[in-house]
Coordinates of C-alpha atoms and ligand atoms in Angstrom, one line a residue:
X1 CA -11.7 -114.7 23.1
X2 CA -12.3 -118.3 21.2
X3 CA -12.2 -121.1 23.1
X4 CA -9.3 -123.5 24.4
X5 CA -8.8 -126.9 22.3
X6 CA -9.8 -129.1 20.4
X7 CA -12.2 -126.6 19.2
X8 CA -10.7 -123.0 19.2
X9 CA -11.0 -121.2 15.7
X10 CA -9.4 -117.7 15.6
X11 CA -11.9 -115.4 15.8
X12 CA -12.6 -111.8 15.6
X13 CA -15.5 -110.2 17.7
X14 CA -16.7 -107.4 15.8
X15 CA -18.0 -104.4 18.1
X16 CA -18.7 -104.7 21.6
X17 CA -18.4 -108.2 22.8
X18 CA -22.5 -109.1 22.8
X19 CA -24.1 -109.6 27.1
X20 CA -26.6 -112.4 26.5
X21 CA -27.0 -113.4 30.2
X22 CA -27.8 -116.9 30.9
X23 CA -31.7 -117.2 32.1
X24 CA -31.5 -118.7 35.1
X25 CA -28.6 -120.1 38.0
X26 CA -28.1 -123.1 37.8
X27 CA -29.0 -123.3 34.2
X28 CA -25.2 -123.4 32.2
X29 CA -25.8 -122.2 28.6
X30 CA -29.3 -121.4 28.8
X31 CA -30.4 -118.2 26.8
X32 CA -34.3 -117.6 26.6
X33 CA -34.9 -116.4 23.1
X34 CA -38.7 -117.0 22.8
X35 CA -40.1 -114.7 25.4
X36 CA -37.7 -111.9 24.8
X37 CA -38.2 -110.9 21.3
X38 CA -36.0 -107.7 21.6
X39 CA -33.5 -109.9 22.3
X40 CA -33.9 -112.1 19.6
X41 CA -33.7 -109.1 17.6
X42 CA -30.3 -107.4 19.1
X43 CA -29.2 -111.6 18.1
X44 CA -30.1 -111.4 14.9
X45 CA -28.1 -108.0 14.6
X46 CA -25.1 -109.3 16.1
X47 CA -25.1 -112.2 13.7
X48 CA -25.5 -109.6 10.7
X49 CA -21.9 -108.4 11.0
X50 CA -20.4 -111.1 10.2
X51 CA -19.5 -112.9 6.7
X52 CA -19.9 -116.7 8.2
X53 CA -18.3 -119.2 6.1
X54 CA -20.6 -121.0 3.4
X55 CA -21.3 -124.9 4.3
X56 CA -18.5 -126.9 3.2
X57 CA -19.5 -129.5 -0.1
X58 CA -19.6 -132.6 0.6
X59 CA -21.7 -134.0 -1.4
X60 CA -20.4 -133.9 -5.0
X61 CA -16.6 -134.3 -3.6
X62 CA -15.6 -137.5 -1.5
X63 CA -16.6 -136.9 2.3
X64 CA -13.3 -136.3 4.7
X65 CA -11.7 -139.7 5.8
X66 CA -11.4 -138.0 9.4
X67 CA -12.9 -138.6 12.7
X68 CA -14.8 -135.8 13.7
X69 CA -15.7 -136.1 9.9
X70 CA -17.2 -132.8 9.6
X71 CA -16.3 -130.1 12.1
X72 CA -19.3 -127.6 12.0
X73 CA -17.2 -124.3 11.4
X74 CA -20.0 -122.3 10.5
X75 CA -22.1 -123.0 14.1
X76 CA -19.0 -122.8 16.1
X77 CA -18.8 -118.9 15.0
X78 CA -22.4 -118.3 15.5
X79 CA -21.9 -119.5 19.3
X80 CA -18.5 -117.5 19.4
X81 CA -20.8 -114.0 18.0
X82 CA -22.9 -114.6 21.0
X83 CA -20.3 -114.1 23.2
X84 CA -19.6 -115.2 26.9
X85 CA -23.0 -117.1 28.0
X86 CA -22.5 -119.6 24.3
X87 CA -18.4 -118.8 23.4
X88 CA -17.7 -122.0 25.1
X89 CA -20.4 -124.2 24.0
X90 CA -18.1 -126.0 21.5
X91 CA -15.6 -126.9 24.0
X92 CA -18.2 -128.0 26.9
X93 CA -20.1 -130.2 24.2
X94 CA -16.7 -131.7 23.3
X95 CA -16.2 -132.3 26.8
X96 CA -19.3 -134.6 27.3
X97 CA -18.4 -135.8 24.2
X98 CA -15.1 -137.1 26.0
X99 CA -17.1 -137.6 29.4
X100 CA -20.5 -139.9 28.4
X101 CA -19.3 -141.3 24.9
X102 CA -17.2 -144.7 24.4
X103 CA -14.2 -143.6 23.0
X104 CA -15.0 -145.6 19.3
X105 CA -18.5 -143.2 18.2
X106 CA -17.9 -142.3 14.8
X107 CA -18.0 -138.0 14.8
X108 CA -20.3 -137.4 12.6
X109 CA -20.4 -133.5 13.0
X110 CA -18.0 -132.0 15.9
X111 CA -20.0 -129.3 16.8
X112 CA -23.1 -129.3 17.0
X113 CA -22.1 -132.9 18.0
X114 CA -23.3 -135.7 16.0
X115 CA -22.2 -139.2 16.6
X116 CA -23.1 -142.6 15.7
X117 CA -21.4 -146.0 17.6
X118 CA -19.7 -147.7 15.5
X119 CA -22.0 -151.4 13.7
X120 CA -21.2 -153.6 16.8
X121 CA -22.0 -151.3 20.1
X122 CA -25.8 -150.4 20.2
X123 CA -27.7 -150.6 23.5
X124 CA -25.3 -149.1 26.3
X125 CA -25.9 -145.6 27.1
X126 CA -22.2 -144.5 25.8
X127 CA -22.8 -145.8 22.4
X128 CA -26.6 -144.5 22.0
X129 CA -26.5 -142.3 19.0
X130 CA -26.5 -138.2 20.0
X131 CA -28.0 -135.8 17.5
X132 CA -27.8 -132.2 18.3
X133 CA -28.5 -129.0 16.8
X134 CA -26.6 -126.9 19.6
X135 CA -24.6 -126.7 22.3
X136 CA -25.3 -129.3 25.5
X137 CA -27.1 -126.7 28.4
X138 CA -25.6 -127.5 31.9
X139 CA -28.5 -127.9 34.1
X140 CA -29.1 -128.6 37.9
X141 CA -31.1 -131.0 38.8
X142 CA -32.2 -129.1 41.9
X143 CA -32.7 -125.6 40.3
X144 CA -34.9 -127.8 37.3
X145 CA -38.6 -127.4 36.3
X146 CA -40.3 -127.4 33.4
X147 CA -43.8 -124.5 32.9
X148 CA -46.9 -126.0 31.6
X149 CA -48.4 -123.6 29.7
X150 CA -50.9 -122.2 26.7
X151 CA -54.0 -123.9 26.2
X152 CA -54.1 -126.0 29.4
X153 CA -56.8 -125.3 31.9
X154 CA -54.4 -124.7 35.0
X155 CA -51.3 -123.3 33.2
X156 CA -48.6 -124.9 36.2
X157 CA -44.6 -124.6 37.2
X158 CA -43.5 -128.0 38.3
X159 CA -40.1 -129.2 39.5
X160 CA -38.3 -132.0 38.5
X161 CA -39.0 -133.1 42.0
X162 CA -42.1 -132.6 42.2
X163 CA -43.2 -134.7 38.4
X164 CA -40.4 -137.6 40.5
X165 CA -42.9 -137.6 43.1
X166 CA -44.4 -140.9 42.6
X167 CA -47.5 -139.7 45.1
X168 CA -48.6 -137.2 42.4
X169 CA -47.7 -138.9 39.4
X170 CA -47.3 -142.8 38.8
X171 CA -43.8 -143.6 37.4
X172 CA -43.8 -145.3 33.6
X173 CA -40.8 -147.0 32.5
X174 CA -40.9 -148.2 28.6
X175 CA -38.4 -149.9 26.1
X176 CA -38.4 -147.6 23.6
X177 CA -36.3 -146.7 20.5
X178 CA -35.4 -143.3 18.9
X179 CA -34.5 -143.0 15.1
X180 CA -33.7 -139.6 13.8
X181 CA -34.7 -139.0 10.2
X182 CA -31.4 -139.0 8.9
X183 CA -30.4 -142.3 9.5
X184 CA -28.7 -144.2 6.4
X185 CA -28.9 -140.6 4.6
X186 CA -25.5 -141.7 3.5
X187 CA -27.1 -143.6 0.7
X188 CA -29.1 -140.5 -0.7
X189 CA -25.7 -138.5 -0.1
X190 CA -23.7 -140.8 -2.8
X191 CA -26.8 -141.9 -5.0
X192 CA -28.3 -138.1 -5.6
X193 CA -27.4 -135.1 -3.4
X194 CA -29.5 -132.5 -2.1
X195 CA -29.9 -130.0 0.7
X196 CA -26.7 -129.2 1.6
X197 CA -26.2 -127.9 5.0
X198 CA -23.3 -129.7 7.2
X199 CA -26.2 -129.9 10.0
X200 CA -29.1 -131.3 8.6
X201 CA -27.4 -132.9 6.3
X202 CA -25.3 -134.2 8.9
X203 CA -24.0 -137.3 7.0
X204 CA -25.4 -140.6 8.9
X205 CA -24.7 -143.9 8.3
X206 CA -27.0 -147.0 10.1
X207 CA -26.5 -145.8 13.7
X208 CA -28.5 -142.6 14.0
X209 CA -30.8 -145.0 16.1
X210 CA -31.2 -146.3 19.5
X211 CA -33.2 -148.3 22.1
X212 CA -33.2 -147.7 25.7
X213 CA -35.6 -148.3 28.7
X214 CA -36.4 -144.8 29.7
X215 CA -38.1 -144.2 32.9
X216 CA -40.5 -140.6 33.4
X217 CA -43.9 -140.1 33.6
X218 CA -46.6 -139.8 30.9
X219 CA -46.9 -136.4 29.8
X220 CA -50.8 -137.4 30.1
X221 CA -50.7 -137.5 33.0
X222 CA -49.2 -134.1 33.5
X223 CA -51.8 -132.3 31.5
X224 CA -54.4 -133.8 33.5
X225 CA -52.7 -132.3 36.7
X226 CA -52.7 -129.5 34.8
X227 CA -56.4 -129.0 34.6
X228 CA -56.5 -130.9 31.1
X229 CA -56.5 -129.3 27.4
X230 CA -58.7 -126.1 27.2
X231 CA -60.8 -125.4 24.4
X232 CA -58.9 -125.5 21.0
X233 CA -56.0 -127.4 22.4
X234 CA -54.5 -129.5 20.0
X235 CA -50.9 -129.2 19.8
X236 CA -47.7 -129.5 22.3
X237 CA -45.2 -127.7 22.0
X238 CA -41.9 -128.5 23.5
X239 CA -38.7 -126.2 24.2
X240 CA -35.1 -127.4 25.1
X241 CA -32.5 -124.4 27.0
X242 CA -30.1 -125.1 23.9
X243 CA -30.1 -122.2 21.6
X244 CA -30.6 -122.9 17.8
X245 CA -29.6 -120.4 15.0
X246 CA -31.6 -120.5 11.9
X247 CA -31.0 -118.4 9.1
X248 CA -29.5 -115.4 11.0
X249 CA -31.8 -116.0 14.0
X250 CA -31.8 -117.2 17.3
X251 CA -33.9 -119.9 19.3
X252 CA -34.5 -122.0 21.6
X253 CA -34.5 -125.6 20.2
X254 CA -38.6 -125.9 19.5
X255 CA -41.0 -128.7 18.1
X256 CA -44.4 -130.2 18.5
X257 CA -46.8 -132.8 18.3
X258 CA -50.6 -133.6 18.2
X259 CA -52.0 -133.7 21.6
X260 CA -54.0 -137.2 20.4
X261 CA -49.5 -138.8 20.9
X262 CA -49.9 -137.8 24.2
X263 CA -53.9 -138.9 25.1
X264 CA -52.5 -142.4 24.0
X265 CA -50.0 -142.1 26.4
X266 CA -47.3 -142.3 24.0
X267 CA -45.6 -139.6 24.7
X268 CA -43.2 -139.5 28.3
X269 CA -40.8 -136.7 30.1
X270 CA -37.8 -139.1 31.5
X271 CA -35.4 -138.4 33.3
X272 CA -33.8 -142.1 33.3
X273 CA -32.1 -144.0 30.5
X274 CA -31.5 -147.2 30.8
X275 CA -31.4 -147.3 34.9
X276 CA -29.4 -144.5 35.1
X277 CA -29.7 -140.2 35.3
X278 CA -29.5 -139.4 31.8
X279 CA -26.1 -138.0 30.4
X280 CA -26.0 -134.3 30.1
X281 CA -25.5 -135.0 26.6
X282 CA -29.1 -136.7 26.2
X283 CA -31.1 -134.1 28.0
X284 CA -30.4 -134.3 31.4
X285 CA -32.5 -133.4 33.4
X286 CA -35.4 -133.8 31.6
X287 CA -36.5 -134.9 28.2
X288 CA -39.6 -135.8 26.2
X289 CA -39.7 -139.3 24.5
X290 CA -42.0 -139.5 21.7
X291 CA -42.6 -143.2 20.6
X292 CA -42.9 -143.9 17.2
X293 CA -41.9 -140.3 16.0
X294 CA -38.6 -139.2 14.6
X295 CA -36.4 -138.2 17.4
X296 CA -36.7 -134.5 16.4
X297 CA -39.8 -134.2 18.7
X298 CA -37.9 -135.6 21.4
X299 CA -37.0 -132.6 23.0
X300 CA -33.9 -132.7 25.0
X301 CA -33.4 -129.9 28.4
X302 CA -36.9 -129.8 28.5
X303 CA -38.3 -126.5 30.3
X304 CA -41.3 -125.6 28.6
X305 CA -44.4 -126.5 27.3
X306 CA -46.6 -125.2 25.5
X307 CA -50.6 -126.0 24.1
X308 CA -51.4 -124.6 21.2
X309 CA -54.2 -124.8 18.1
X310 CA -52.1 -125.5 15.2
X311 CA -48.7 -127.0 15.2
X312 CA -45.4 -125.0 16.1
X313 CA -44.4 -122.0 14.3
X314 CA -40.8 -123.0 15.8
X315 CA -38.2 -123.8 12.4
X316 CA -37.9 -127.5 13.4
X317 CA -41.0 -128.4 13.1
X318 CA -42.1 -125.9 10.6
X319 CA -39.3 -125.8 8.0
X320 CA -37.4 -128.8 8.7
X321 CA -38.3 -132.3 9.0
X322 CA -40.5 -131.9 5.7
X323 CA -40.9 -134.8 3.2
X324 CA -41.1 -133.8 -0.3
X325 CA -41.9 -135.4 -3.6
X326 CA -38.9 -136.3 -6.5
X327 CA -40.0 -133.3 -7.6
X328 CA -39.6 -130.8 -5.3
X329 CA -36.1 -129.1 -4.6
X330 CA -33.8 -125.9 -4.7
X331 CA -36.0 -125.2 -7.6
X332 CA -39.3 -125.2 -6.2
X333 CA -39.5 -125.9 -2.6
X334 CA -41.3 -124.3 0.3
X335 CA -42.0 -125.2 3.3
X336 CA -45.5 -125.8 3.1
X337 CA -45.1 -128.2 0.0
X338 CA -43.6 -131.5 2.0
X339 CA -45.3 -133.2 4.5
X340 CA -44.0 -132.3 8.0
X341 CA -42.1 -136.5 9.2
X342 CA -43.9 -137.7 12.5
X343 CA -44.4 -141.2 12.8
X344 CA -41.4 -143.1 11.3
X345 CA -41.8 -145.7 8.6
X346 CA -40.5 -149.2 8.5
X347 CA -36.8 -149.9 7.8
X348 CA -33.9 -152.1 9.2
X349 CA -30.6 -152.4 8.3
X350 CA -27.6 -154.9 8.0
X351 CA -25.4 -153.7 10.9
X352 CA -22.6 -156.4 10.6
X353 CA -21.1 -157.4 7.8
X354 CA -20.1 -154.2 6.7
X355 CA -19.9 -152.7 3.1
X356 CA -16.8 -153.8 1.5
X357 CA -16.3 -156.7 3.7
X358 CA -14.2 -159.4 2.2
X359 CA -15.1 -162.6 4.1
X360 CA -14.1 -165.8 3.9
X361 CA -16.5 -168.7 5.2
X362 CA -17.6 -172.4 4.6
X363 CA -21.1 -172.1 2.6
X364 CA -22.4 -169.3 5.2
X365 CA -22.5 -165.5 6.2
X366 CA -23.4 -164.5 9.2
X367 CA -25.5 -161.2 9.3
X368 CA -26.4 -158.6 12.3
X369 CA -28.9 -155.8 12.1
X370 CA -31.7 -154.0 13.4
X371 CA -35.6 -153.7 12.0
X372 CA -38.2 -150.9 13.4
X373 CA -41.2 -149.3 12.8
X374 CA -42.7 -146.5 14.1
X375 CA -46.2 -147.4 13.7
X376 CA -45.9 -150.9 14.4
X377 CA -43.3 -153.4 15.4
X378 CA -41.5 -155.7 13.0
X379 CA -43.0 -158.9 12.5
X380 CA -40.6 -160.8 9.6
X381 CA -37.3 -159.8 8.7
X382 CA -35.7 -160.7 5.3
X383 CA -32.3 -161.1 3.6
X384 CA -31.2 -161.5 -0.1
X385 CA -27.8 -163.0 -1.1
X386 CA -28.9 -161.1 -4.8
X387 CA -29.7 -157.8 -4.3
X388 CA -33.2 -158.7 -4.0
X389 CA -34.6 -161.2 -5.8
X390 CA -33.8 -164.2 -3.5
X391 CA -34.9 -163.3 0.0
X392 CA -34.8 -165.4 3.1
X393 CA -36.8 -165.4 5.8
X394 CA -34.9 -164.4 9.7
X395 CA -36.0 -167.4 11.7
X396 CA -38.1 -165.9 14.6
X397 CA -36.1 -167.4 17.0
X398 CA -33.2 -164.8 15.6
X399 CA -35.0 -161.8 15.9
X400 CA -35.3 -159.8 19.6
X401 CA -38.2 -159.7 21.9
X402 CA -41.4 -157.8 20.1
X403 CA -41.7 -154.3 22.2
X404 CA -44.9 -151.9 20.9
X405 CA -41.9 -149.3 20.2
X406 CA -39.1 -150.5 20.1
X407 CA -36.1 -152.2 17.1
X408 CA -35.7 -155.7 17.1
X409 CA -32.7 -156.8 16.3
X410 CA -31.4 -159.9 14.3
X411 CA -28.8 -162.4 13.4
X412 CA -29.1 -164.8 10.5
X413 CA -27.2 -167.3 9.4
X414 CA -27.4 -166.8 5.3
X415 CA -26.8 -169.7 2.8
X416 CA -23.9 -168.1 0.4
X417 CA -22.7 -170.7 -2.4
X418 CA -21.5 -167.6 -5.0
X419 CA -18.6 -166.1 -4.8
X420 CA -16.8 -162.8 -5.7
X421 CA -18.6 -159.7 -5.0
X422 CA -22.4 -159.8 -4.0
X423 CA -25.3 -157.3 -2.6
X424 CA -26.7 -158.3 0.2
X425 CA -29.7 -156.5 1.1
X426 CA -32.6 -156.5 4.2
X427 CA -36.3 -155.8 3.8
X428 CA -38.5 -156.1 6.9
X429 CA -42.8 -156.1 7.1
X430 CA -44.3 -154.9 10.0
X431 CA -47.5 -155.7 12.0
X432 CA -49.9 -153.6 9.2
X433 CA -47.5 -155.4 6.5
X434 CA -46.0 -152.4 4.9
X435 CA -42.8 -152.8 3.6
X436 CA -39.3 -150.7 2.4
X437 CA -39.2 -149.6 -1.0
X438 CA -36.3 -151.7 -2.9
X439 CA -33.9 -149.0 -4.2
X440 CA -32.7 -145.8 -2.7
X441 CA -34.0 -144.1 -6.1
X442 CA -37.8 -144.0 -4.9
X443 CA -36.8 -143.0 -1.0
X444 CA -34.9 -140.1 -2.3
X445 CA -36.3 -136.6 -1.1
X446 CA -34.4 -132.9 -1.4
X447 CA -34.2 -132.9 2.7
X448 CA -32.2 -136.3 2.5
X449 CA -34.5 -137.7 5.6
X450 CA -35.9 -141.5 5.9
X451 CA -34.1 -143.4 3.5
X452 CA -36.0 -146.3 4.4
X453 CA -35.3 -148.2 1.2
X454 CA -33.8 -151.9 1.4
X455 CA -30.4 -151.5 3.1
X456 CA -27.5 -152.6 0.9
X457 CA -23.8 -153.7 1.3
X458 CA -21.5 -155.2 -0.9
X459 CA -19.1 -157.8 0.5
X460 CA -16.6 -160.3 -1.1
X461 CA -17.3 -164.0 -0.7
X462 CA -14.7 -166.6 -0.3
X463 CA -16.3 -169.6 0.0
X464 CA -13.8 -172.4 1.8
X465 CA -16.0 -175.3 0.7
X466 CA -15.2 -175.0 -2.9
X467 CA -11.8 -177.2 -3.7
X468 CA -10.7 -174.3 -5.8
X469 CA -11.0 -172.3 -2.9
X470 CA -10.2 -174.0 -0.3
X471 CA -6.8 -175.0 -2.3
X472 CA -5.7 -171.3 -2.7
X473 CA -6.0 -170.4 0.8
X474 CA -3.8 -173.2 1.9
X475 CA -1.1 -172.1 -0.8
X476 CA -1.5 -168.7 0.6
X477 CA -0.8 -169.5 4.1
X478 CA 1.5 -172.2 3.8
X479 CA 3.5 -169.3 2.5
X480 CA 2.3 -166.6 4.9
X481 CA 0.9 -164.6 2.2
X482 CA -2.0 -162.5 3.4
X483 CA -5.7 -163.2 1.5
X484 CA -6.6 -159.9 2.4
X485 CA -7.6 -156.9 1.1
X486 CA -8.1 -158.9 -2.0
X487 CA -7.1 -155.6 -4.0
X488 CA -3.3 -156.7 -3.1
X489 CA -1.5 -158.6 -6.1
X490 CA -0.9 -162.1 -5.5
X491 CA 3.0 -162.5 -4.9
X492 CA 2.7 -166.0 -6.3
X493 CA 2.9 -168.3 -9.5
X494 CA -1.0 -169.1 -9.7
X495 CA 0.4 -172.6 -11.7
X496 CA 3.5 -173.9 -12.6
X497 CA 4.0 -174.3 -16.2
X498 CA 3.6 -178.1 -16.0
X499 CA 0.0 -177.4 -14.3
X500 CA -1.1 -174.8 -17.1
X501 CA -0.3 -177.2 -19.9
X502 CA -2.0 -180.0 -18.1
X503 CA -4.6 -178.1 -17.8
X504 CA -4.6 -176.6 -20.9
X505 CA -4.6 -180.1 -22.7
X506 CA -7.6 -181.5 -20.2
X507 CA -9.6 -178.1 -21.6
X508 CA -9.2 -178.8 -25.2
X509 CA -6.6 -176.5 -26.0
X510 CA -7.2 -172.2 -26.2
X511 CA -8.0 -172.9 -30.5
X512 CA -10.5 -174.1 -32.1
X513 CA -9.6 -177.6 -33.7
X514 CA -10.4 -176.4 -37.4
Ligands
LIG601 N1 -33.3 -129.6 22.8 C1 -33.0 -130.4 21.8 N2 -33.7 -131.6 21.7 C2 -33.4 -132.4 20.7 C3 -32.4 -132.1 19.7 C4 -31.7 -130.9 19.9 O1 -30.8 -130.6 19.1 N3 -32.0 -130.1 20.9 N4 -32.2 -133.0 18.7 C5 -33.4 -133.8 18.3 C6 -33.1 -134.9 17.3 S1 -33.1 -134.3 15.7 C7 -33.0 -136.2 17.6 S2 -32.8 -137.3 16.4 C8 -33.0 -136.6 19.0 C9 -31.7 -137.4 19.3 O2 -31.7 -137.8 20.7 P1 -30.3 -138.3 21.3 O3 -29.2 -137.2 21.0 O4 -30.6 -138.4 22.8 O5 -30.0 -139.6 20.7 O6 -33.0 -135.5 19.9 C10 -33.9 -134.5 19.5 N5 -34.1 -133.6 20.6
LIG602 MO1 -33.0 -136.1 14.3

């Protein structure tokens, strides 16, 4: 049986309807794949019977004007293969959807859901970007823990209580902000394609980031109550209860990072965003918050983890996530070729006005955005009226309060004399001075992640203080005819006849005089 609306696709179980129990009570959704590799076997089968629909192109064809934009056909089957325990994981992730999101996110993907607040909404919990690459796990508080595992020196189970216990483990709260690698992939999207699957590829504009002040503890601090690393631990590895298919396989949502991230205590388990439990739909209970590092390694329905040697074998982190050269693509890629994205670069973006704007104003434009940096913190933000080869300087009185991880966001008040259409673009240095590449041609990469280039817009100026100007829009609404969209005709004389020869004579005539 496919699930109710909005979601419900027909669909045909082939066989016996599959009996993938969840794990645990208490734990909605929650399939372990890792330890049970029979399982993950009899998955794989299950998956085999089926011809699943190919990823839609988007990429070479206009994207869909709709909101969801892209509806995730293909990993709504896969759940619907794997019968009762993930059938309805489409319709309970729509449902927090409904439930934790303001009613204006921008749909991204449906399912696995994707959404990005529209330019204007960016701190409040309901219009924090969500990025997911399954369904959302329902998880008790009460019946939560997460095992501490691998190459740790006492391997531990500990509760969600018992890590909220502030007698065992101090309490760290920290402004930090999460960026997913795909932000502003858009621009790769329409400039030069490339991988094209609907998830990864999941196409995101300037708001696949967010800041929050999360409150947890230090996952150092954890290790040490777990006896500390042992010998040859280098590596965490984290796992979230949502199941992630791969290629005809099951898992559980994996990653992992350098154990160093966590000695420098940048790495926390929260269980609070911004004062408050976090939604079910950003990990609640428990998640990890990496600072600095693309939000894949921020792993969401945290229950494991995991010290290894080497870095995870889990397909996140090892064949996703990968950076690789203008070079490298269908043709020639592997997954040991690119660079595996940890520690974001820095990049901003012009948040408001938006592209396409048509704005009329007296000599200035007002411009909103956000700057970050994942291994520093932005230090001088810059806008060109040009396309880049005028830049101003943000005064620092416009830009946010300096946080060690965390965006700062900015409002600038930019001279504009021309008029028609112009390219405004944003460039910010951070603390070690580095700086965006100009043009999305030299951020491109065949994964589409960090397009970190300047961020560009194109907007219409109208500029009131020029007579010309000024004189058109009172002819315009003195006779209630709309300025904009500019692309509508003008239902208006522009001059009388007496007024064109006037002028006409003042110019010297259209002819040459011999
Ligand atoms: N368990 C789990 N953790 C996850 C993901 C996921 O799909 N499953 N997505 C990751 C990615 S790619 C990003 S960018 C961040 C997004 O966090 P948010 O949805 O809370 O904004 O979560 C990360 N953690
Ligand atoms: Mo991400």
């Amino acid at each position: 049986m496919a699930p109710a609306e909005p979601n419900a696709l027909p669909f045909e179980q082939k066989g016996e309807v599959p009996n993938f129990p969840e794990e645990l009570p208490g734990w909605g959704g929650y399939i372990e794949w890792e330890k049970y590799p029979e399982k993950k076997e009899q998955a794989a089968k299950e998956l085999a019977k089926y011809d699943f629909p190919v990823p839609p192109e988007f990429q070479f064809v206009p994207l869909p004007d709709t909101n969801p934009i892209l509806e995730g056909v293909r990993w709504k089957y896969y759940h619907y293969a794997m019968g009762k325990t993930l059938r309805d994981m489409p319709d309970i992730s729509w449902k927090y959807v409904q439930k934790e999101k303001s009613p204006d996110m921008i749909h991204v993907l449906q399912f696995p859901y994707n959404g990005e607040p529209p330019r204007t909404e960016i701190t409040a919990n309901a219009d924090f970007f969500v990025r997911n690459h399954g369904g959302i796990p329902e998880i008790e508080a009460e019946e939560h823990f997460i095992d501490v595992e691998g190459l740790v020196n006492n391997p531990k189970r500990l509760t969600l209580k018992q890590l909220q216990d502030e007698s065992i483990f101090p309490r760290m709260t920290k402004t930090v902000t999460l960026q997913c690698s795909g932000t502003r992939r858009i621009e790769q999207i329409h400039e030069y394609p490339g991988e094209g699957d609907e998830l990864i590829n999941a196409p995101w504009g300037e708001g696949a980031i967010g800041t929050a002040r999360w409150t947890g503890v230090s996952l150092k601090k954890v290790i040490k109550h777990c006896g500390g690393l042992a010998e040859g631990g280098a590596h965490l590895e984290f796992f979230g209860a949502d199941t992630y298919f791969k290629k005809g396989a099951v898992y559980n949502y994996g990653v992992s990072i350098p154990a160093r991230k966590m000695k420098v205590n940048e790495v926390m388990l929260a269980w609070e965003m911004n004062g408050a439990p976090l939604p079910k739909i950003h990990g609640y209970p428990l998640r990890v918050v990496v600072f600095g590092y693309i939000g894949a390694r921020s792993c969401k329905w945290l229950y494991r983890i995991n010290v290894l040697r080497e870095p995870s074998l889990a397909p996140v982190q090892m064949k996703e996530y990968i950076y690789f050269t203008p070079q490298i693509g269908k043709h020639n890629a592997t997954y040991s070729n690119g660079f595996s994205i940890q520690t974001m670069p820095v990049s901003s973006a012009i948040m408001t006005p938006l592209n396409h704007d048509q704005i009329i104003h007296d000599g200035t434009i007002k411009l909103t955005g956000w700057a970050y940096s994942g291994s520093g913190w932005p230090e001088r933000v810059e806008v060109s009226g040009d396309g880049g080869s005028i830049w101003y300087e943000v005064p620092w009185e416009k830009v946010s309060t300096k946080y060690f991880h965390a965006w700062r966001v900015w409002e600038m008040e930019m001279p504009v004399d021309a008029e028609g259409w112009l390219e405004f673009c944003v460039r910010t240095w951070d603390s070690s001075m580095n700086t965006q590449p100009t043009y999305v041609r030299s951020a491109w990469n065949w994964d589409l992640h960090v397009t970190s280039s300047c961020h560009r817009i194109k907007i219409y100026s109208i500029n009131r203080s020029r007579p010309a100007t000024a004189k058109r829009l009172k002819q315009l609404a003195d006779r209630n005819i709309p300025m904009l969209p500019i692309t509508h005709p003008i239902e208006m004389e522009l001059e009388t006849e007496d007024e064109y020869l006037h002028a006409m004579r003042t110019r010297r005539g259209r002819d040459p005089v011999e």
